[in-house]
Structures are given as structure tokens and as C-alpha cells.
Coordinates of C-alpha atoms and ligand atoms in Angstrom, one line a residue:
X1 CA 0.0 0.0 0.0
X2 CA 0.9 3.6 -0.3
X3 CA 2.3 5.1 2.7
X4 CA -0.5 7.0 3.8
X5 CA -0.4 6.3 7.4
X6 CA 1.4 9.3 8.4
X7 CA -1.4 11.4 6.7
X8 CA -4.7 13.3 8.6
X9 CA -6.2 12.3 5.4
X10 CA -5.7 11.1 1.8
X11 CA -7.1 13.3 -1.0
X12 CA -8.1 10.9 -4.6
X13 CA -8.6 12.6 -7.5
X14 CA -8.1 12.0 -11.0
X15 CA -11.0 10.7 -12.7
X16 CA -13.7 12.1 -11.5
X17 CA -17.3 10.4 -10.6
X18 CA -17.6 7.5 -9.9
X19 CA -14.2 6.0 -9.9
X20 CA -12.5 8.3 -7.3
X21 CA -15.2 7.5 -4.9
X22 CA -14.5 3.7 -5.1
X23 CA -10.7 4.2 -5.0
X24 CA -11.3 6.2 -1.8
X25 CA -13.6 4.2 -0.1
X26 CA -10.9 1.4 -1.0
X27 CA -8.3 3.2 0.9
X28 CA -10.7 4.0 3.9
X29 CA -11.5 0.3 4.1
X30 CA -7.5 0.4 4.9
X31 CA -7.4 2.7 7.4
X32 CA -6.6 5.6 5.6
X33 CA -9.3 8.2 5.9
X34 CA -9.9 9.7 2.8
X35 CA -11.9 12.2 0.4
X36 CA -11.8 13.0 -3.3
X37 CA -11.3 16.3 -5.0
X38 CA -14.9 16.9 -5.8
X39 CA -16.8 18.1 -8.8
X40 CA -14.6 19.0 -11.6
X41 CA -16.8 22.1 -12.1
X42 CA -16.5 25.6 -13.4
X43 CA -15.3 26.3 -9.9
X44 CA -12.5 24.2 -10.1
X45 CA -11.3 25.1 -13.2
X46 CA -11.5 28.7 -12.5
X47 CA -9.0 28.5 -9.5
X48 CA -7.0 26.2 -11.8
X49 CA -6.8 29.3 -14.4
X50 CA -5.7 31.9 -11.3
X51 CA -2.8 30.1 -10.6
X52 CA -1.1 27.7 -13.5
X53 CA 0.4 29.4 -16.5
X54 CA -1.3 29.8 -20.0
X55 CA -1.5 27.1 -22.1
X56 CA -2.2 24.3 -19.5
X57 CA -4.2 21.5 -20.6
X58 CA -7.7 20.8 -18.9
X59 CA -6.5 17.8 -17.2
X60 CA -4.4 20.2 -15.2
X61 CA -6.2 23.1 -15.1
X62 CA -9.4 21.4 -13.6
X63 CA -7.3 18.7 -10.8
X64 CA -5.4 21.9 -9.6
X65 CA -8.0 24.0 -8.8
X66 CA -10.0 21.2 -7.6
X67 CA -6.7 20.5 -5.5
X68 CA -6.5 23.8 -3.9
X69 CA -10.4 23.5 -3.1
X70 CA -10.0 20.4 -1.2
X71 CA -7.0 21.2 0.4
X72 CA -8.8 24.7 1.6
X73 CA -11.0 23.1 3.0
X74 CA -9.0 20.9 5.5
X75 CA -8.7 22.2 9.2
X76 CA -5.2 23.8 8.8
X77 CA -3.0 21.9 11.1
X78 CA -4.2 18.3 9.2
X79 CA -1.4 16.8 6.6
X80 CA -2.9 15.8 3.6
X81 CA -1.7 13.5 0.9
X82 CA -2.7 13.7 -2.7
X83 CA -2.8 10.6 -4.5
X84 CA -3.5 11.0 -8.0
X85 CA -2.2 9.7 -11.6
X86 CA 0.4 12.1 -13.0
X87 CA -1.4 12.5 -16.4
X88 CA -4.3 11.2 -18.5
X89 CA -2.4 10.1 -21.1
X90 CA 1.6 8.4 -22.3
X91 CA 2.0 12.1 -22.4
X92 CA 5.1 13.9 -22.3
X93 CA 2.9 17.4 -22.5
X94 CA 1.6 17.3 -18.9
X95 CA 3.3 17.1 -15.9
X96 CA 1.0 17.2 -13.7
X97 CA 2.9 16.7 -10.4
X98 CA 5.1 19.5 -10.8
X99 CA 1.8 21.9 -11.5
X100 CA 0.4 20.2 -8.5
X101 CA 3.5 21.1 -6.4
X102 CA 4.4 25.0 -7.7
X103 CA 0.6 25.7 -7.5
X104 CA 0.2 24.2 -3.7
X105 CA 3.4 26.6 -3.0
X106 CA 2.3 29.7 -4.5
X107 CA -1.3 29.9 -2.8
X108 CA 0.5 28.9 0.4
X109 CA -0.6 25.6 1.1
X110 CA 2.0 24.2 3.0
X111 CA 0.5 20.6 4.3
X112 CA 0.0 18.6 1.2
X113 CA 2.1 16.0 -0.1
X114 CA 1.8 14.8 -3.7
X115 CA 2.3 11.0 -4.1
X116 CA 1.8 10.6 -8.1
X117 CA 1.0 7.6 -9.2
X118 CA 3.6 6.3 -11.7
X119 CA 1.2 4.6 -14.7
X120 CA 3.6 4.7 -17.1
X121 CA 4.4 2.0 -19.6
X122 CA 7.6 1.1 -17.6
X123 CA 6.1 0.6 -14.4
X124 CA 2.9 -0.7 -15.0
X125 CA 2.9 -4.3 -14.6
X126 CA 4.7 -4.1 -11.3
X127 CA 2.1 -1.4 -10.2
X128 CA -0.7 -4.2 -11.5
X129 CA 0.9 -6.9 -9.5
X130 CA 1.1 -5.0 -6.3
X131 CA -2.0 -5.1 -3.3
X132 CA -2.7 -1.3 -4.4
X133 CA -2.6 -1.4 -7.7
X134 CA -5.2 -4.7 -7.6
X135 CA -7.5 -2.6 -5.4
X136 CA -7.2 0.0 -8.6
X137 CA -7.8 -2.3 -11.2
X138 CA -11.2 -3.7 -9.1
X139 CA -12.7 -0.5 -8.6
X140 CA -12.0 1.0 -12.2
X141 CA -14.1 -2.4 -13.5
X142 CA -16.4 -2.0 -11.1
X143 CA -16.8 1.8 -12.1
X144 CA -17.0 0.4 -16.0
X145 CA -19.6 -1.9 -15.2
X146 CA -21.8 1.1 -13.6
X147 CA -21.3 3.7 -15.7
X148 CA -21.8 1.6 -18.9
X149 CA -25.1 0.0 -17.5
X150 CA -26.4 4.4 -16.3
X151 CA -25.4 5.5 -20.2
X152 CA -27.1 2.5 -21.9
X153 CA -30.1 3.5 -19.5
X154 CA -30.0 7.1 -20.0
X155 CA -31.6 7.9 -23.4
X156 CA -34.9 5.6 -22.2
X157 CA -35.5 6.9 -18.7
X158 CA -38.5 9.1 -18.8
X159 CA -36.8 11.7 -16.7
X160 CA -33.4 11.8 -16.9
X161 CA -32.8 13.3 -13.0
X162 CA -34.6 10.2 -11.7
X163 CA -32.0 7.7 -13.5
X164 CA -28.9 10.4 -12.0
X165 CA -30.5 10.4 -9.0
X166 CA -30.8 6.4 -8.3
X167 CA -27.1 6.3 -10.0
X168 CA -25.6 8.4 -7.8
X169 CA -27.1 6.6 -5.0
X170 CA -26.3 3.4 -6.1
X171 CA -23.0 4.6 -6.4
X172 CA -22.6 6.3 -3.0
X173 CA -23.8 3.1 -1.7
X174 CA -21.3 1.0 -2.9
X175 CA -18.6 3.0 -2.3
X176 CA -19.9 2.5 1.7
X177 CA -20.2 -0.8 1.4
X178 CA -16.2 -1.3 0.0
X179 CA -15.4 1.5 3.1
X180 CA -17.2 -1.1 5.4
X181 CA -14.9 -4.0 4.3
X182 CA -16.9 -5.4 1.1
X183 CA -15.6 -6.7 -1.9
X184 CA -15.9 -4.2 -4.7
X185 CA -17.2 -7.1 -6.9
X186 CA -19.6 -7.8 -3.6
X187 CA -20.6 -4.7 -3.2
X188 CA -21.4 -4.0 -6.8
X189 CA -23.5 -6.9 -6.6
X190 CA -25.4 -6.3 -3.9
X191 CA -26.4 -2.9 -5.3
X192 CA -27.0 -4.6 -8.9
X193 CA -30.5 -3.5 -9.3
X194 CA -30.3 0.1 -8.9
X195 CA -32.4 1.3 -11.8
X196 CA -35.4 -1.1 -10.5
X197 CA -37.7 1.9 -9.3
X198 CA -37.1 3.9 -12.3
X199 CA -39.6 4.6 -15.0
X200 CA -38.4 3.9 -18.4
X201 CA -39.8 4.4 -21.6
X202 CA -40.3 1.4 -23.9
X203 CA -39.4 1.9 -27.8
X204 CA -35.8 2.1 -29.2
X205 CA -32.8 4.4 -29.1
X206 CA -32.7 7.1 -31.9
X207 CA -29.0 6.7 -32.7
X208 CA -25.7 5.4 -30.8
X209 CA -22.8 7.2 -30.9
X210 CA -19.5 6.6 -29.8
X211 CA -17.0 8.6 -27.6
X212 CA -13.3 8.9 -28.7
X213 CA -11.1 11.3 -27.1
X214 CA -7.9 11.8 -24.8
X215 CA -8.3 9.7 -21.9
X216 CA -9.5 12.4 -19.1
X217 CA -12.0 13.7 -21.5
X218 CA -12.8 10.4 -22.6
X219 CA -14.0 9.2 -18.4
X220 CA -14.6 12.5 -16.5
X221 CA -18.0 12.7 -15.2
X222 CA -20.0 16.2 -16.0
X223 CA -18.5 19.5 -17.5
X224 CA -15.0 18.1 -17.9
X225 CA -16.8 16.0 -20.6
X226 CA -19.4 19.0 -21.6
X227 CA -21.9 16.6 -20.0
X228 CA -22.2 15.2 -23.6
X229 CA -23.6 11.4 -22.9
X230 CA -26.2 13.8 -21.1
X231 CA -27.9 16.5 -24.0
X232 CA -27.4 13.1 -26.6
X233 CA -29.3 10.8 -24.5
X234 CA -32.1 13.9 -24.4
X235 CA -32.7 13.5 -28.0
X236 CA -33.0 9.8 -27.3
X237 CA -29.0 9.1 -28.6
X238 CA -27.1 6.6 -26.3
X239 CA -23.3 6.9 -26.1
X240 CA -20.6 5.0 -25.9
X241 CA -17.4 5.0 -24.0
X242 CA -14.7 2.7 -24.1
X243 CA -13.8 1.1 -20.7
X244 CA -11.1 3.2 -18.1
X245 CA -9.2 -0.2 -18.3
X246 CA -8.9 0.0 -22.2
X247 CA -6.7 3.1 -20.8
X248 CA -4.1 0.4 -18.9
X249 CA -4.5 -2.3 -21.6
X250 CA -3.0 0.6 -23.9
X251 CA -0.2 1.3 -21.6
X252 CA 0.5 -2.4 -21.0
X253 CA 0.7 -2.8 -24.7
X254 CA 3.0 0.0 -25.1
X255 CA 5.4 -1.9 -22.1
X256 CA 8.0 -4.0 -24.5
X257 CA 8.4 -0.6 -26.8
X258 CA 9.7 0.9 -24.3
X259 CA 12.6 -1.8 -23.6
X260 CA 13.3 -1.8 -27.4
X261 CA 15.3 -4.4 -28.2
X262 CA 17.0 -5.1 -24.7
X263 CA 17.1 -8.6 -23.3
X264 CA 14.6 -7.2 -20.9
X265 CA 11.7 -6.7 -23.0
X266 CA 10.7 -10.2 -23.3
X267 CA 10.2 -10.4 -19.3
X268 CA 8.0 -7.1 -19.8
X269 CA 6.3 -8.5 -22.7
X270 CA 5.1 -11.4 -20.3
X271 CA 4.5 -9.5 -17.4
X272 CA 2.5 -7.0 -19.2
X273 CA 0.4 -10.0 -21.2
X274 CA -0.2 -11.6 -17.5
X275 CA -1.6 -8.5 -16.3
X276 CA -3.5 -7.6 -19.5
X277 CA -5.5 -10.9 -18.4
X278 CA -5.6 -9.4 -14.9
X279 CA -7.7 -6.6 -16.7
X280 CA -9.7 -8.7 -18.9
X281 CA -10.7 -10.6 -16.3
X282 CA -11.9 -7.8 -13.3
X283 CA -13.9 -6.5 -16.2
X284 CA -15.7 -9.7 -17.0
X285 CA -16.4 -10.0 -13.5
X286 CA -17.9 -6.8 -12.4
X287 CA -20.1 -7.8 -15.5
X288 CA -21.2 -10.8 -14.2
X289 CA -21.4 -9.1 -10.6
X290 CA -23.8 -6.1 -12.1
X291 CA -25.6 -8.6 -14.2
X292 CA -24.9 -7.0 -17.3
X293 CA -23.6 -8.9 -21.0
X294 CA -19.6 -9.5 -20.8
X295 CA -18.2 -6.4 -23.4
X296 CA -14.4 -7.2 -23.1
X297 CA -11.9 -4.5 -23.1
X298 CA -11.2 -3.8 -26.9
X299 CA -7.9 -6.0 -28.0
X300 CA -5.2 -2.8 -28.7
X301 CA -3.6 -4.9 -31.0
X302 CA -6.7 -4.6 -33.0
X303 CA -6.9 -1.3 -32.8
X304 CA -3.5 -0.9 -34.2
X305 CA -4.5 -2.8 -36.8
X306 CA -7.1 -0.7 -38.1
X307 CA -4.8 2.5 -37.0
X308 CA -1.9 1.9 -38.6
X309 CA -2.8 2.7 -41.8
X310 CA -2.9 6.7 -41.1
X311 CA -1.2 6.7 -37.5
X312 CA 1.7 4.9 -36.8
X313 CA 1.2 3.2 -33.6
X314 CA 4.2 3.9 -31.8
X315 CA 3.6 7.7 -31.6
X316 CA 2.8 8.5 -28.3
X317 CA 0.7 11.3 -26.5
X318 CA -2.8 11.0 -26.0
X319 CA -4.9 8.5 -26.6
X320 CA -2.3 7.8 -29.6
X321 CA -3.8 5.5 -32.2
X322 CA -6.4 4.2 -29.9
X323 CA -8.7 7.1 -30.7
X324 CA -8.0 6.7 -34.5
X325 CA -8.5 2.8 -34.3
X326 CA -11.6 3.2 -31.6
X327 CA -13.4 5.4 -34.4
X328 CA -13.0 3.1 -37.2
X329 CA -13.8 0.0 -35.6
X330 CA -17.2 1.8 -34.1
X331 CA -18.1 2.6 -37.7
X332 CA -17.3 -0.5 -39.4
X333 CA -18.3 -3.3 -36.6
X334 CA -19.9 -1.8 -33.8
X335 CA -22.9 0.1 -36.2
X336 CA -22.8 3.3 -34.3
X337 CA -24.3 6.2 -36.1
X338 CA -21.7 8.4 -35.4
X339 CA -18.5 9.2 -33.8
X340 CA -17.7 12.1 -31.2
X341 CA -14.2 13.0 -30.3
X342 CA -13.9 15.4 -27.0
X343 CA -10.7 17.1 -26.6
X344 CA -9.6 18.6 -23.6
X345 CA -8.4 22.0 -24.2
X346 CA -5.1 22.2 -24.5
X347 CA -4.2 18.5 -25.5
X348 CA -2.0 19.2 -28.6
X349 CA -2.3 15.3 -29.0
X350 CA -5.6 14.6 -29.5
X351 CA -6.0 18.2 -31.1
X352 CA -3.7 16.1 -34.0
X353 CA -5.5 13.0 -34.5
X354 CA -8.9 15.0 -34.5
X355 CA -8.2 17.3 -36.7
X356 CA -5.6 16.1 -38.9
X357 CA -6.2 12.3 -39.1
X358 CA -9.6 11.5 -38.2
X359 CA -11.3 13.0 -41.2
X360 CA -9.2 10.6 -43.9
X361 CA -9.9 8.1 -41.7
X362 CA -13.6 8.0 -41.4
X363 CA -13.5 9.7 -44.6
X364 CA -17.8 10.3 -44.4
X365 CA -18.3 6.6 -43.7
X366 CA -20.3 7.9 -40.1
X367 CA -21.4 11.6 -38.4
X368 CA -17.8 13.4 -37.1
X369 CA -17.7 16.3 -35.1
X370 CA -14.8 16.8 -32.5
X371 CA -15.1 19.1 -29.5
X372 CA -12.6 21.0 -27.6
X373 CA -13.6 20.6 -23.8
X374 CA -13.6 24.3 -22.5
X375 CA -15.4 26.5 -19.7
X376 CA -16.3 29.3 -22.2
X377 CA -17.8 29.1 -25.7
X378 CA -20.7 27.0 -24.7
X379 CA -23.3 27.8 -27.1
X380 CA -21.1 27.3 -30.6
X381 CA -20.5 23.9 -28.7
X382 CA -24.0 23.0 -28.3
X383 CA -25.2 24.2 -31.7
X384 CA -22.4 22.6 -33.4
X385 CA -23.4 19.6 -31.0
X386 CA -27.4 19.8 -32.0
X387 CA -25.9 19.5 -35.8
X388 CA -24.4 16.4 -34.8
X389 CA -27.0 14.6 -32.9
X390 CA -29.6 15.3 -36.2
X391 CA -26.8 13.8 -38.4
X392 CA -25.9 10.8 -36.3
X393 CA -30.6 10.5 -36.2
X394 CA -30.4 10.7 -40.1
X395 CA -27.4 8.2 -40.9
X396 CA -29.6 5.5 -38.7
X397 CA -32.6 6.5 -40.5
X398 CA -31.0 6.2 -43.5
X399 CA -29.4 2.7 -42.6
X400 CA -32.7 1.1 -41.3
X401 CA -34.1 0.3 -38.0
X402 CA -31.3 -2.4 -37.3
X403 CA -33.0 -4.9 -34.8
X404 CA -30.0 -5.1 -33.0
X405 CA -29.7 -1.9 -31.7
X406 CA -33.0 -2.0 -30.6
X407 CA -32.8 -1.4 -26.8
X408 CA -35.7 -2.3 -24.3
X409 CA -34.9 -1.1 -20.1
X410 CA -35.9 -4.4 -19.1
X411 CA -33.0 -6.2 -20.5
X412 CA -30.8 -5.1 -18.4
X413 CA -32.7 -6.3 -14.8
Ligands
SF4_501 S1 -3.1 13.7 -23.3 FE1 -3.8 15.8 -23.6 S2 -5.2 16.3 -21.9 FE2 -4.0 14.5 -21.4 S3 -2.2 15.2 -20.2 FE3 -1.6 15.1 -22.4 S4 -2.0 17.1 -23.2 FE4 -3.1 17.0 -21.3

């Protein structure tokens, strides 16, 4: 475990609702009494702006400011620790910790202590294999499973606050339960019929769409994501989004690159293929545990595959060619009527493959738009969003009503 016992209180933030919530109920069932950042809201992002220099990616710009929140909020003679990945992406842009650290100096914070998490492709499977990085792994399936069952609900709830309502419960009450000692599987289990008291419509979805993006944009809840699963599913539009651990399998993949040709790499490449299982295999069971069909984490070798013709795979930043091979294999196997790329603001990586290699690569086969995630010009955003949603509506018109997409609520009880 982290050494966190030295700390008033451990402070988890990184990805937002409802992943930090299970890591820190993880830790609390530990000993380790702990909180997350909070909302990454307007709020936070605006004390991110007042104190990190222009030209800082979202990522940072919202976790900072949610940071200093947090942190002001502490009774001031509490140490605090700050657990947190050190970026959303194999991204040499960001770094994250050192924001973090010159941010909590200038405001004068003096009693927080950054412990990064080091996710990158190097240490990865030793961070898999360890007790804290299997709590990790548990609760970001667990989280999958949740979130995937709330947005496949969303666009056929009659009132969308009743469905975020029971959600948010469901997730508050699982996050207690892994505090109290439980399982995450366990406690995801127990709480497996969440939705049962909400009213949903009968009738099929009007389009799916699927999410691409850099990985914070891709899995923050709520404006760090221009709440865009949210105004689709209000037009009846389900979306999509890959799992968090599709974010590890990446990084696992990327492990033997790193050692080149060394001696070394074929250890890595085995360690890195045993803990790709480890993945595979919390994700299939917080499927079975929610009750929910199995949807694997998408191969990454597959998704090279289909990349590679307009991105070579071994360019990192970002998402890399996962966005690129995500986006092609939604619109040539998945039959999504459209594909939506968010991009934090700031994130010259995914600015890139959105702008200069997505369009080839689609070339009109589904809907496109991509997104920069920002707190200001809302309203081009959600015109330039409505255009969008009545594109990805026609293309499904235009295919057919394909049985298979046709969605009824009471599957999934
Ligand atoms: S991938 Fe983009 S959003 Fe993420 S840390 Fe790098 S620059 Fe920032």
C-alpha cells in the first residue's frame, strides 16, 4: 500500500465520478481516511486558471483548482496526501505533479504531499501486481460496469434526473459498502438493481454514438466532458465510451516498446500480457457481478491494426492510435451512427488525431464532429453539438431500423 499512514487524510482525484469515490472508499476500508477532489466544475477550473500558466491543458487546469479546493477546505493543522495519476495520457505534455507542487506553494498551502501515481508504460505491470494497484484495477471495473449500465439506461429513462438520481445513489452506496470492508465485486452486486424503481420508456434508441477522445476527456464525469452522454441521451442518442481499463490495456501494450530491443523486453512482454489478463478478467467479472452482458476491453492490438494505416502506432501522446483505431472500428463493426471526439483544451495530442487524421480516416463513412472541452464558448458547442446529434438521427434512418440496436430497459434487470 501507499504510505499513507502518516497522513490526517488522503485526498483521490483523477478521474472524477464514480471512480474516485470507489478508490477512496478502497483506501478508507485500509485505514486511511480519505476524500476525493470533488466536482470537476466551473469552480475548479477557474481557480485552476488563477494560478497555473497559459497554455495548461484541462486535465491540469481542472485537478489543480479542484486540489487547492479540497485542500482549503482541511482544518489547517491536518497533513494531507494527494494521491493521483500524474497525467491522463503516455503524455510527455503534462506534468501534472510539478503543476500540482508549484501551485500548492504559491497559494501557500503548505500541508499537502503529492504521491503521483507512476502509470507509465515502464512501471505498469509491477504497479498491476502489487495489493494497491489490484485494489485499482477492481474498482476502475467495477466503475466500467456502472457507468456503462447508467449511459445505456440514459436515453430511455422518462426523466433523466430520476436515472442520476438512483445512480448516484447506487454509487454512493457501494462505495460504503467497499469503506465497510466489502468486496468491490460484492458490493457492486449487492447494489446490482439500482435502476429497479425507475420509470423507463419502452421503444428504441434514436442513434448510438460513440465517444473517442484523450483519456480524461474520454472518463470525467460532467462539465469536464461537456456533460455530452447527457444532451445526446435527451434526443433519445445513447453513447458509448470505451472502458477506463482500455486506458491500462493501452499502456500495457506499449510496455515492451519501451525496452526496445534489450534482453529485458521479453520479461516485460510477459508480465504486461499476465496482467493484460488481470484486466480482462476484473472487467468480466464486475459484468457478471452487475448482471450486465460480458463487453471485453477492446484487443489494442486490433486497434493498431485498423490505426496503422494513417497513425503509426508507436507515436505516443494522448490516446495515440487508440482514438484513431476506436473510431474506425465503431463505424465499421460496432454500427454506431456516429463518432464524437472530445478534446480537452489544451491537448496538442488529440487536437492532432482530430483534426488532422480523423477526417481521412472516417473519410464520411459515419457523423464526425470533434469538441474541444472548455469552460467558455458553450453555445457554438452546443449548436455545433445539436448538428451532430440530427446527423448521427439521419445516418440511422437512412441505414434502417437495425433490430440489433433495438434497446428495451428491461434487459438489463
Ligand atoms: S493527453 Fe492531452 S489532456 Fe492528457 S495530459 Fe496530455 S496534453 Fe493533457
Amino acid at each position: 500500500m501507499l504510505a499513507t499512514a502518516s497522513f490526517d487524510q488522503v485526498l483521490i482525484g483523477g478521474l472524477g465520478h464514480p471512480y474516485d469515490d470507489l478508490i477512496a472508499a478502497r483506501l478508507e476500508s485500509q485505514g486511511a481516511s480519505s476524500k476525493t477532489l470533488g466536482e470537476f466544475d466551473a469552480d475548479a477550473l477557474a481557480r485552476g486558471r488563477r494560478v497555473l500558466p497559459k497554455g495548461q491543458c484541462a486535465p491540469a487546469l481542472y485537478t489543480t483548482g479542484a486540489l487547492l479546493r479540497a485542500a482549503s477546505q482541511a482544518h489547517a493543522s491536518d497533513t494531507l496526501a494527494f494521491v493521483s495519476p500524474q497525467s491522463c495520457g503516455p503524455c510527455r505534455y503534462a506534468l501534472f505533479a510539478d503543476a500540482w507542487r508549484r501551485s500548492l506553494r504559491r497559494s501557500r498551502v503548505a500541508n499537502v504531499t503529492v504521491l503521483g501515481l507512476d502509470h507509465s508504460p515502464e512501471s505498469l505491470p509491477a504497479f498491476i501486481d502489487s495489493e494497491l494497484g489490484q485494489h485499482v484495477v477492481q474498482c476502475l471495473a467495477i466503475g466500467d460496469a456502472l457507468t456503462a449500465t447508467f449511459r445505456r439506461l440514459l436515453p430511455l429513462a422518462e426523466r433523466l434526473e430520476q436515472l442520476e438520481g438512483s445512480y448516484r445513489n447506487a454509487a454512493r452506496d457501494i462505495a460504503k459498502s467497499i469503506a465497510a470492508g466489502a468486496t468491490p465485486f460484492a458490493a457492486l452486486h449487492e447494489a446490482r438493481s439500482w435502476h429497479r424503481e425507475v420509470a423507463f420508456r419502452h421503444g428504441e434508441i434514436s442513434a448510438r454514438v460513440g465517444l473517442v477522445g484523450d483519456p480524461w476527456a474520454l472518463h470525467v464525469d460532467g462539465d469536464g466532458q461537456v456533460n455530452a452522454p447527457r444532451r445526446l441521451a435527451l434526443l433519445g442518442i445513447e453513447t458509448v465510451v470505451p472502458p477506463s481499463l482500455l486506458w491500462l490495456a493501452y499502456q500495457l501494450w506499449l510496455a515492451p516498446l519501451e525496452w526496445g530491443q534489450q534482453r529485458a523486453s521479453r520479461e516485460v512482454e510477459k508480465a504486461a500480457d499476465t496482467q493484460l489478463h488481470r484486466l480482462q478478467d476484473a472487467l468480466a467479472t464486475a459484468h457478471r457481478a452487475a448482471e450486465i452482458p460480458d463487453q471485453p476491453i477492446p484487443a489494442v492490438a486490433e486497434l493498431a491494426r485498423l490505426a496503422s494505416p494513417f497513425i503509426a502506432p508507436t507515436l505516443r501522446g494522448g490516446y495515440g492510435f487508440i482514438e484513431v483505431g476506436l473510431a474506425l472500428r465503431y463505424a465499421m463493426h460496432d454500427a454506431m451512427d456516429g463518432v464524437l471526439s472530445l478534446k480537452s483544451f489544451g491537448c496538442v495530442p488529440s487536437v492532432g488525431v482530430s483534426d488532422a487524421v480523423m477526417p481521412s480516416a472516417l473519410r464520411g463513412a459515419v457523423p464526425f464532429l470533434s469538441i474541444e472541452v472548455t469552460g467558455d464558448p458553450s453555445a457554438t458547442r452546443e449548436s455545433r453539438l445539436m448538428l451532430f446529434a440530427a446527423n448521427a438521427i439521419d445516418h440511422r434512418a437512412r441505414s434502417g431500423a437495425r433490430a440489433e440496436l433495438a434497446l428495451h430497459a428491461p434487459e438489463l434487470r
